[in-house]
PDB file of C-alpha atoms in Angstrom:
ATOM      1  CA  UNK A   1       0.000   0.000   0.000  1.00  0.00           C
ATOM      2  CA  UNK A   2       2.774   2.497   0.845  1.00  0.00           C
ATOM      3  CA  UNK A   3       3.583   2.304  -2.809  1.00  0.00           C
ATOM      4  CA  UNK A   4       0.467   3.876  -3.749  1.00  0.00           C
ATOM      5  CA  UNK A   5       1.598   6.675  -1.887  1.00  0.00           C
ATOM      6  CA  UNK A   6       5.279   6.809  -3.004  1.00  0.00           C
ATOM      7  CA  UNK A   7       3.858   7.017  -6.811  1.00  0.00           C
ATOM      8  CA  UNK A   8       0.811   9.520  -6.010  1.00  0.00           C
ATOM      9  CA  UNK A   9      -0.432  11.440  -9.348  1.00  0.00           C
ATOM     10  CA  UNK A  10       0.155  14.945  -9.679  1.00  0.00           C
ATOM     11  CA  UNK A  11      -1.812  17.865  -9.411  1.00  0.00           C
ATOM     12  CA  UNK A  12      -3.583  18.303 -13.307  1.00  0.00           C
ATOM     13  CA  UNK A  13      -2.486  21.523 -14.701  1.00  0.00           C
ATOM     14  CA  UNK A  14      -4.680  24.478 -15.070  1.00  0.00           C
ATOM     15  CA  UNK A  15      -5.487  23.218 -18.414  1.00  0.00           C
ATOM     16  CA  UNK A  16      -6.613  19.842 -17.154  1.00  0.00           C
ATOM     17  CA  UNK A  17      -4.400  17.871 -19.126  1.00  0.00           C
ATOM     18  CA  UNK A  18      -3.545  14.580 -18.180  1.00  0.00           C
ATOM     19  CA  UNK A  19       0.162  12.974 -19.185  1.00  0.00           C
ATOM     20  CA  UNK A  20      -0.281   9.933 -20.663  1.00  0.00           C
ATOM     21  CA  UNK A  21       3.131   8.700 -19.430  1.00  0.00           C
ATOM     22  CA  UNK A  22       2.800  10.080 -15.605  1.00  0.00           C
ATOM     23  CA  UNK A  23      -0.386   8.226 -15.613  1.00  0.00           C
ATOM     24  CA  UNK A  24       0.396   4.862 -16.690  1.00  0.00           C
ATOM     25  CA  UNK A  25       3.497   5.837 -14.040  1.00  0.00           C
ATOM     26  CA  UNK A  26       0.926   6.118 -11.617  1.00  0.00           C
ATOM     27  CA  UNK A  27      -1.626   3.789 -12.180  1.00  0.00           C
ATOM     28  CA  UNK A  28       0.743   0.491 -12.539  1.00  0.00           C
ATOM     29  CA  UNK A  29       0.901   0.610  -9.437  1.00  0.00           C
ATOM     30  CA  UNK A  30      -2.757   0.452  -8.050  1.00  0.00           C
ATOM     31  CA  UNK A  31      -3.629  -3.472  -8.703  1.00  0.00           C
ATOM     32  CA  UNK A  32      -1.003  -3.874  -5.309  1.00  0.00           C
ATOM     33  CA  UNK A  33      -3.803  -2.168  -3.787  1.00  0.00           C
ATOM     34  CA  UNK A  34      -5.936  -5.261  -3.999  1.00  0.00           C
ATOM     35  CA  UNK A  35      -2.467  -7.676  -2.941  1.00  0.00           C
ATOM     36  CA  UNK A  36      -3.102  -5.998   0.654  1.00  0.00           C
ATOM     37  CA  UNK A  37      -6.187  -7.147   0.911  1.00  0.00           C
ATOM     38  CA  UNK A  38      -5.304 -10.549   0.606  1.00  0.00           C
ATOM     39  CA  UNK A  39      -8.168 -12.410  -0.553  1.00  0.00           C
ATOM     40  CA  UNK A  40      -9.211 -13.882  -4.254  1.00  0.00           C
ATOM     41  CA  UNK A  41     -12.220 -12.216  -3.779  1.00  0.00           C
ATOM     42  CA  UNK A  42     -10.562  -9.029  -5.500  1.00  0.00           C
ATOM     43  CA  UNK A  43      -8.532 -10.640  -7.780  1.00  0.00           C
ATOM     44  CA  UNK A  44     -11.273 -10.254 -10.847  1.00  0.00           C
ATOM     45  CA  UNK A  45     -11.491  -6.750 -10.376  1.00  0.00           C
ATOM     46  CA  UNK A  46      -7.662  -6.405  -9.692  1.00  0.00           C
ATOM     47  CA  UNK A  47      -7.204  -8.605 -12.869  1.00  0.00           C
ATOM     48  CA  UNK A  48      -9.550  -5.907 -14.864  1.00  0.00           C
ATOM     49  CA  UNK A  49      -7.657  -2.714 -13.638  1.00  0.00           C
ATOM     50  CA  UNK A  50      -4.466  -4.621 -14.927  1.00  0.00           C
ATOM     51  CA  UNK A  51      -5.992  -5.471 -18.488  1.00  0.00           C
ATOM     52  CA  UNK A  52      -7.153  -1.650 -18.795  1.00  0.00           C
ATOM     53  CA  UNK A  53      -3.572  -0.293 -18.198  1.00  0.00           C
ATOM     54  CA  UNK A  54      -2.195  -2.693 -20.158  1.00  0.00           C
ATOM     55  CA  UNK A  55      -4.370  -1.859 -22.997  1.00  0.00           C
ATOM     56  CA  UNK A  56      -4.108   2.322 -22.636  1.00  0.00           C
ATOM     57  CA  UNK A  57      -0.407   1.602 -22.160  1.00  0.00           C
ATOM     58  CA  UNK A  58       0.305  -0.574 -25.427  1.00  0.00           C
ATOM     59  CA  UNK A  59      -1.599   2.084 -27.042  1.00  0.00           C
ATOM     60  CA  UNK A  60       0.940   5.043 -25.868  1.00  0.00           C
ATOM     61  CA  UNK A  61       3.684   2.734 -26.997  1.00  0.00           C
ATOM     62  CA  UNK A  62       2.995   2.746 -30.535  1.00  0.00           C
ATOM     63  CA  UNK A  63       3.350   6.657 -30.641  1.00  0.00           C
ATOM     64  CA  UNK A  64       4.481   8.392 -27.331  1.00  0.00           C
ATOM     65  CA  UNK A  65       4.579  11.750 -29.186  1.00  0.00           C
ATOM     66  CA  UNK A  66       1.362  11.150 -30.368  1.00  0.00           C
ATOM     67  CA  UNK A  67      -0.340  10.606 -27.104  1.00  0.00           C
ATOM     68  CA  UNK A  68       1.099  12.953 -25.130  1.00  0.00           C
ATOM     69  CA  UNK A  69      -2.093  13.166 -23.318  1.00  0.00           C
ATOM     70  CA  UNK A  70      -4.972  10.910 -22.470  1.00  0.00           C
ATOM     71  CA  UNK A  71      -7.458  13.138 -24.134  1.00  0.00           C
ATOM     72  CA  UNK A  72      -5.000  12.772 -27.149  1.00  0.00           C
ATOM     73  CA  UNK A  73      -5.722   9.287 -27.160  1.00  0.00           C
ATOM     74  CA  UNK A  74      -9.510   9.354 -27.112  1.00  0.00           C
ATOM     75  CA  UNK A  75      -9.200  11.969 -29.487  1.00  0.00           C
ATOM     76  CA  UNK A  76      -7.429  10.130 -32.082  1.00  0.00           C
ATOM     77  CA  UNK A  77      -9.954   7.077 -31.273  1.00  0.00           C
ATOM     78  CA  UNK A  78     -12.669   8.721 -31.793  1.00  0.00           C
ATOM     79  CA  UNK A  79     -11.856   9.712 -35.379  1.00  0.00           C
ATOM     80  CA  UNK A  80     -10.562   6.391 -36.256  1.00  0.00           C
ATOM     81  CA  UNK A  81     -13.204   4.440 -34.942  1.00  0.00           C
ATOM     82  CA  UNK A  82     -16.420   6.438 -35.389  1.00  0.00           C
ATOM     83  CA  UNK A  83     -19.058   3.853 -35.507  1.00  0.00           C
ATOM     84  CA  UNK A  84     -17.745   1.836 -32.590  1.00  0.00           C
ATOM     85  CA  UNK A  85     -16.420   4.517 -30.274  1.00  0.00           C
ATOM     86  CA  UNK A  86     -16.049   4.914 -27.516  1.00  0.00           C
ATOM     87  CA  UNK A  87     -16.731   1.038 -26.528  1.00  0.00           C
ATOM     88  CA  UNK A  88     -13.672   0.516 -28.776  1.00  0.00           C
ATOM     89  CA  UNK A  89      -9.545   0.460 -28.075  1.00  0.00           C
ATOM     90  CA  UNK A  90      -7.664   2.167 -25.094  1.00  0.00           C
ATOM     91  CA  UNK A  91     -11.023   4.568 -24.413  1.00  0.00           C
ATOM     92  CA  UNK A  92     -13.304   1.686 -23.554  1.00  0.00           C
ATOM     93  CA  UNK A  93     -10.456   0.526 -21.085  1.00  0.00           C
ATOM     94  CA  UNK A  94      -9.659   4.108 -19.781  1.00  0.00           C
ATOM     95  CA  UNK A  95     -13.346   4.491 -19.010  1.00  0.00           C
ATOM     96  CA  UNK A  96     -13.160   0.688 -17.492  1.00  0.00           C
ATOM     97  CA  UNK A  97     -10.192   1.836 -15.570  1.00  0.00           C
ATOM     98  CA  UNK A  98     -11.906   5.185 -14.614  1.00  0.00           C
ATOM     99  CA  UNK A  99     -15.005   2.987 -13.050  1.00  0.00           C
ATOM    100  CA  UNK A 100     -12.195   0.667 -10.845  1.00  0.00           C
ATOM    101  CA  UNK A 101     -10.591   3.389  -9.844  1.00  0.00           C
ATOM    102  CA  UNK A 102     -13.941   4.878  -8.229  1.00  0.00           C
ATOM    103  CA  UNK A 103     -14.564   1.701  -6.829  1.00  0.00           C
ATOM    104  CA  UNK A 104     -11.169   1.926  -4.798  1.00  0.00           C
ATOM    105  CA  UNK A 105     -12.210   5.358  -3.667  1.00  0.00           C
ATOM    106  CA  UNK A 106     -15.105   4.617  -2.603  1.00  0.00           C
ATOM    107  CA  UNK A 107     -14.053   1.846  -0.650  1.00  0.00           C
ATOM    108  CA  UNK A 108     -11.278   3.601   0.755  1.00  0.00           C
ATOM    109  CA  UNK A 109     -13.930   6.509   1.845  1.00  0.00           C
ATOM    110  CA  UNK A 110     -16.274   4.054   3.417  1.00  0.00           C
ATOM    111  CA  UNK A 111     -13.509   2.331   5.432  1.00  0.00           C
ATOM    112  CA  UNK A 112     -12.278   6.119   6.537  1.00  0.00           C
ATOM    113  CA  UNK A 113     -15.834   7.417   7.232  1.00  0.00           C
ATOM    114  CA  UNK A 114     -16.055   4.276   9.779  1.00  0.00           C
ATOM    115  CA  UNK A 115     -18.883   2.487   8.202  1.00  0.00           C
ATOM    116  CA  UNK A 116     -19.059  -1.187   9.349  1.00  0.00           C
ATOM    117  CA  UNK A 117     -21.745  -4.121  10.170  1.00  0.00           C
ATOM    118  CA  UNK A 118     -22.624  -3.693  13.448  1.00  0.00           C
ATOM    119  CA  UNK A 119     -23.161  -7.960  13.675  1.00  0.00           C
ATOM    120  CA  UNK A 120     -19.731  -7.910  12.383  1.00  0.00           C
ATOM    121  CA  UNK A 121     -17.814  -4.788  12.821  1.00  0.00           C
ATOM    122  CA  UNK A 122     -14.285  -6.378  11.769  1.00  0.00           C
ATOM    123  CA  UNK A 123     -15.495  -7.300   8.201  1.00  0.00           C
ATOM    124  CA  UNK A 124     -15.273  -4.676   5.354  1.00  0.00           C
ATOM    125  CA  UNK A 125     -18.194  -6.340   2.835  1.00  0.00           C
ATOM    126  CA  UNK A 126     -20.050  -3.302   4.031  1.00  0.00           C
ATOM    127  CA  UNK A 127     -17.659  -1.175   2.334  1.00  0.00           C
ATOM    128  CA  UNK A 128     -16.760  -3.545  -0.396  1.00  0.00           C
ATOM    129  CA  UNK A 129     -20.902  -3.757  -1.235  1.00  0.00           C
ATOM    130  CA  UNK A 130     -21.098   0.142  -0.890  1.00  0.00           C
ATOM    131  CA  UNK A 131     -17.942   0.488  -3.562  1.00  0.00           C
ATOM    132  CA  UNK A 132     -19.296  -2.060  -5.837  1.00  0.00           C
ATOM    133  CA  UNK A 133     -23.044  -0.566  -5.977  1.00  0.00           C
ATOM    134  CA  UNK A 134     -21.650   3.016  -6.412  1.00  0.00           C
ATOM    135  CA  UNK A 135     -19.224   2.108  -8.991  1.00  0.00           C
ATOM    136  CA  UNK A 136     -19.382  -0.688 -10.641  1.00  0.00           C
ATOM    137  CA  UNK A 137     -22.959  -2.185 -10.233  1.00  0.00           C
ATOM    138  CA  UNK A 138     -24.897  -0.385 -12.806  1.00  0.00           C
ATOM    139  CA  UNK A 139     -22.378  -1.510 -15.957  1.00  0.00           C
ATOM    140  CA  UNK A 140     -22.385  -5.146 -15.047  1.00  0.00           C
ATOM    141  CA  UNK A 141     -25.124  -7.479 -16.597  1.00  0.00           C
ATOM    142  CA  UNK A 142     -27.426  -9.170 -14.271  1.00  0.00           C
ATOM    143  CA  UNK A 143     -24.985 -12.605 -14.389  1.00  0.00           C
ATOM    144  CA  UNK A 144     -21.997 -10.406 -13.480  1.00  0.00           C
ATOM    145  CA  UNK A 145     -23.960  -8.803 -10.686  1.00  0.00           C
ATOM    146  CA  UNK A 146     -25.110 -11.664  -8.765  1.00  0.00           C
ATOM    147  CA  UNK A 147     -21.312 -13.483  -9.211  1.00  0.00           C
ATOM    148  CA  UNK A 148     -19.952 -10.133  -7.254  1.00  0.00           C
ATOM    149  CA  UNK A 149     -22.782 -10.330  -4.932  1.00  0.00           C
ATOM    150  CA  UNK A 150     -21.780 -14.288  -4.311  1.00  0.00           C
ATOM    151  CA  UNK A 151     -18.137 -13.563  -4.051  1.00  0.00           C
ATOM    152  CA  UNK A 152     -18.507 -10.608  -1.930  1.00  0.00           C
ATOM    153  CA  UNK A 153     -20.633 -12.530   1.134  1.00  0.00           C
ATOM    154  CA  UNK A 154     -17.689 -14.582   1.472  1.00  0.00           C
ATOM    155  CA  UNK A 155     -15.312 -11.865   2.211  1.00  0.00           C
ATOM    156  CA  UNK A 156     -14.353 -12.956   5.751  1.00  0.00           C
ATOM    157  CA  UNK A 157     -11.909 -11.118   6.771  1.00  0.00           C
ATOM    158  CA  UNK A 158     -10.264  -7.813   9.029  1.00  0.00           C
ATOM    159  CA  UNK A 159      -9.865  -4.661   8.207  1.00  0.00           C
ATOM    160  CA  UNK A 160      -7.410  -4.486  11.110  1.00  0.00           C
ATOM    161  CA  UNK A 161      -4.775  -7.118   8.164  1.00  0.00           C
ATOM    162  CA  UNK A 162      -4.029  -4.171   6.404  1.00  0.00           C
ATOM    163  CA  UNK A 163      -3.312  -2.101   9.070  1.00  0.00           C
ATOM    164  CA  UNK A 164      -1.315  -4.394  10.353  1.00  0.00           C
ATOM    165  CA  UNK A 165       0.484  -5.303   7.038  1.00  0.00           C
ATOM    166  CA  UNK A 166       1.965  -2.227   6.296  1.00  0.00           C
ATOM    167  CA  UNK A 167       2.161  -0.826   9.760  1.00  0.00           C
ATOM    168  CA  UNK A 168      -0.414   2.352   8.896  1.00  0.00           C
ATOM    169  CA  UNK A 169      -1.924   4.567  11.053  1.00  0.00           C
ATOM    170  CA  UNK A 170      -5.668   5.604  11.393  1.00  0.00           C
ATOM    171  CA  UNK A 171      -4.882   8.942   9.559  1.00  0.00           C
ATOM    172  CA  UNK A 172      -3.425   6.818   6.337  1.00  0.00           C
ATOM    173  CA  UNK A 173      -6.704   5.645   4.611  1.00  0.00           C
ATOM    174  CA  UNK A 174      -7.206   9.742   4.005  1.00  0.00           C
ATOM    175  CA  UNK A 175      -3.766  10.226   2.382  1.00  0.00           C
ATOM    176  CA  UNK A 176      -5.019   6.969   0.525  1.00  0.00           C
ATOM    177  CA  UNK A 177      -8.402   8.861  -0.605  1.00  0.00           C
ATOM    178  CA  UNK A 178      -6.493  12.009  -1.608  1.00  0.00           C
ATOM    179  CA  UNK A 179      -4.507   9.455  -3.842  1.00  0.00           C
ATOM    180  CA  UNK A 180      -7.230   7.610  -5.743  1.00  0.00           C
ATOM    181  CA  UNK A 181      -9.548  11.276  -5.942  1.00  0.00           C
ATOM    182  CA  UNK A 182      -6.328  12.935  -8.287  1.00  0.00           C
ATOM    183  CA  UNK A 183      -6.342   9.330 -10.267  1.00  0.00           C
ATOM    184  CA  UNK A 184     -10.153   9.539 -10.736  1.00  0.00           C
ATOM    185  CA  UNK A 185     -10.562  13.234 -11.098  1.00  0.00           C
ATOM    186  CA  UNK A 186      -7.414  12.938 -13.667  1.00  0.00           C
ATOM    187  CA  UNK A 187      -9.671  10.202 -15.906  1.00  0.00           C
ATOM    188  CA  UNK A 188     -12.989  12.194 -15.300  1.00  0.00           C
ATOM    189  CA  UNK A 189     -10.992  15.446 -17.080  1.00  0.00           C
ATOM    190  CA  UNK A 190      -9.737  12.813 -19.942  1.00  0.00           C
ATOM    191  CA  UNK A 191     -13.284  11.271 -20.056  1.00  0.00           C
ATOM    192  CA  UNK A 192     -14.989  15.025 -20.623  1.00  0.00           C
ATOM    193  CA  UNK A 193     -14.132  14.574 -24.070  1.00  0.00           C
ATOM    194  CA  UNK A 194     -16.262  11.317 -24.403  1.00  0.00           C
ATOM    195  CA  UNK A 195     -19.628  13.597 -23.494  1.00  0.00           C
TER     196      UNK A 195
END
């Protein structure tokens, strides 16, 4: 976890550009995230948030002067695939990306804000279920929805483990917020382009 905050995003510039490069710096390493946690329950969504930076990254590597920007890339995407867009390419992944990277800021939110199951205050499927209906819920299928829903009941196990882990204090999970709020808001500013 403490390499989520040793790789934190910058602040967007006035302009809200987003570096393409700086990003992908940023990003690659958010799926650890999901390592602390320690349980397969995450590992389809941590799996996802790989396959989406993969994807925006290969992208970037075919012309880094090109995509300077993330907005460069959905720019050039949407003029080269106008029929399909933006469900096509490195946009559909960035938005993909975009929607996991809410669902870790939620969660992270929830867990700060103290929410818990009062029959079980040491579990975080509270928070888990909040992130996941906020973020994710509504662009799953019904299938995909009730396989989450299944997988999430059996998440059985402390907060306290991460805590513990990496040796953080209670004031950490904010720093962690602050984090995953620049990632977001620095997609969201990309994203504009796709309204």
């Amino acid at each position: 976890m403490s390499l989520l905050m040793d790789n934190q995003f910058k602040e967007l510039p006035p302009d809200k550009s987003v570096d393409t490069k700086l990003f992908l710096d940023a990003v690659s390493h958010v799926p650890a995230f999901f390592d602390c946690l320690g349980s397969k329950v995450f590992s389809v969504i941590k799996s996802d948030i790989s396959g989406n930076i993969t994807k925006i990254k290969g992208v970037y590597m075919k012309d880094p002067a090109k995509y300077v920007t993330l907005e460069d890339i959905v720019v050039s995407e949407r003029e080269a695939y106008p029929a399909e867009w933006p469900k096509v390419g490195a946009t559909l992944a960035l938005m993909w990306l975009k929607r996991g990277l809410r669902f870790i800021q939620i969660l992270l939110q929830s867990l700060a804000d103290g929410d818990r199951d009062e029959n079980n205050p040491n579990l975080i499927r509270v928070n888990v279920t909040k992130a996941y209906e906020q973020a994710l819920k509504r662009y799953h299928g019904w299938i995909v929805q009730k396989i989450f829903n299944v997988r999430f009941r059996f998440l059985s196990f402390l907060i306290i483990c991460c805590y513990i882990t990496e040796g953080m204090d209670k004031a950490l999970p904010h720093q962690y917020i602050r984090t995953s709020e620049a990632l977001v808001c620095g997609v969201v500013s990309s994203n504009q382009v796709l309204r």
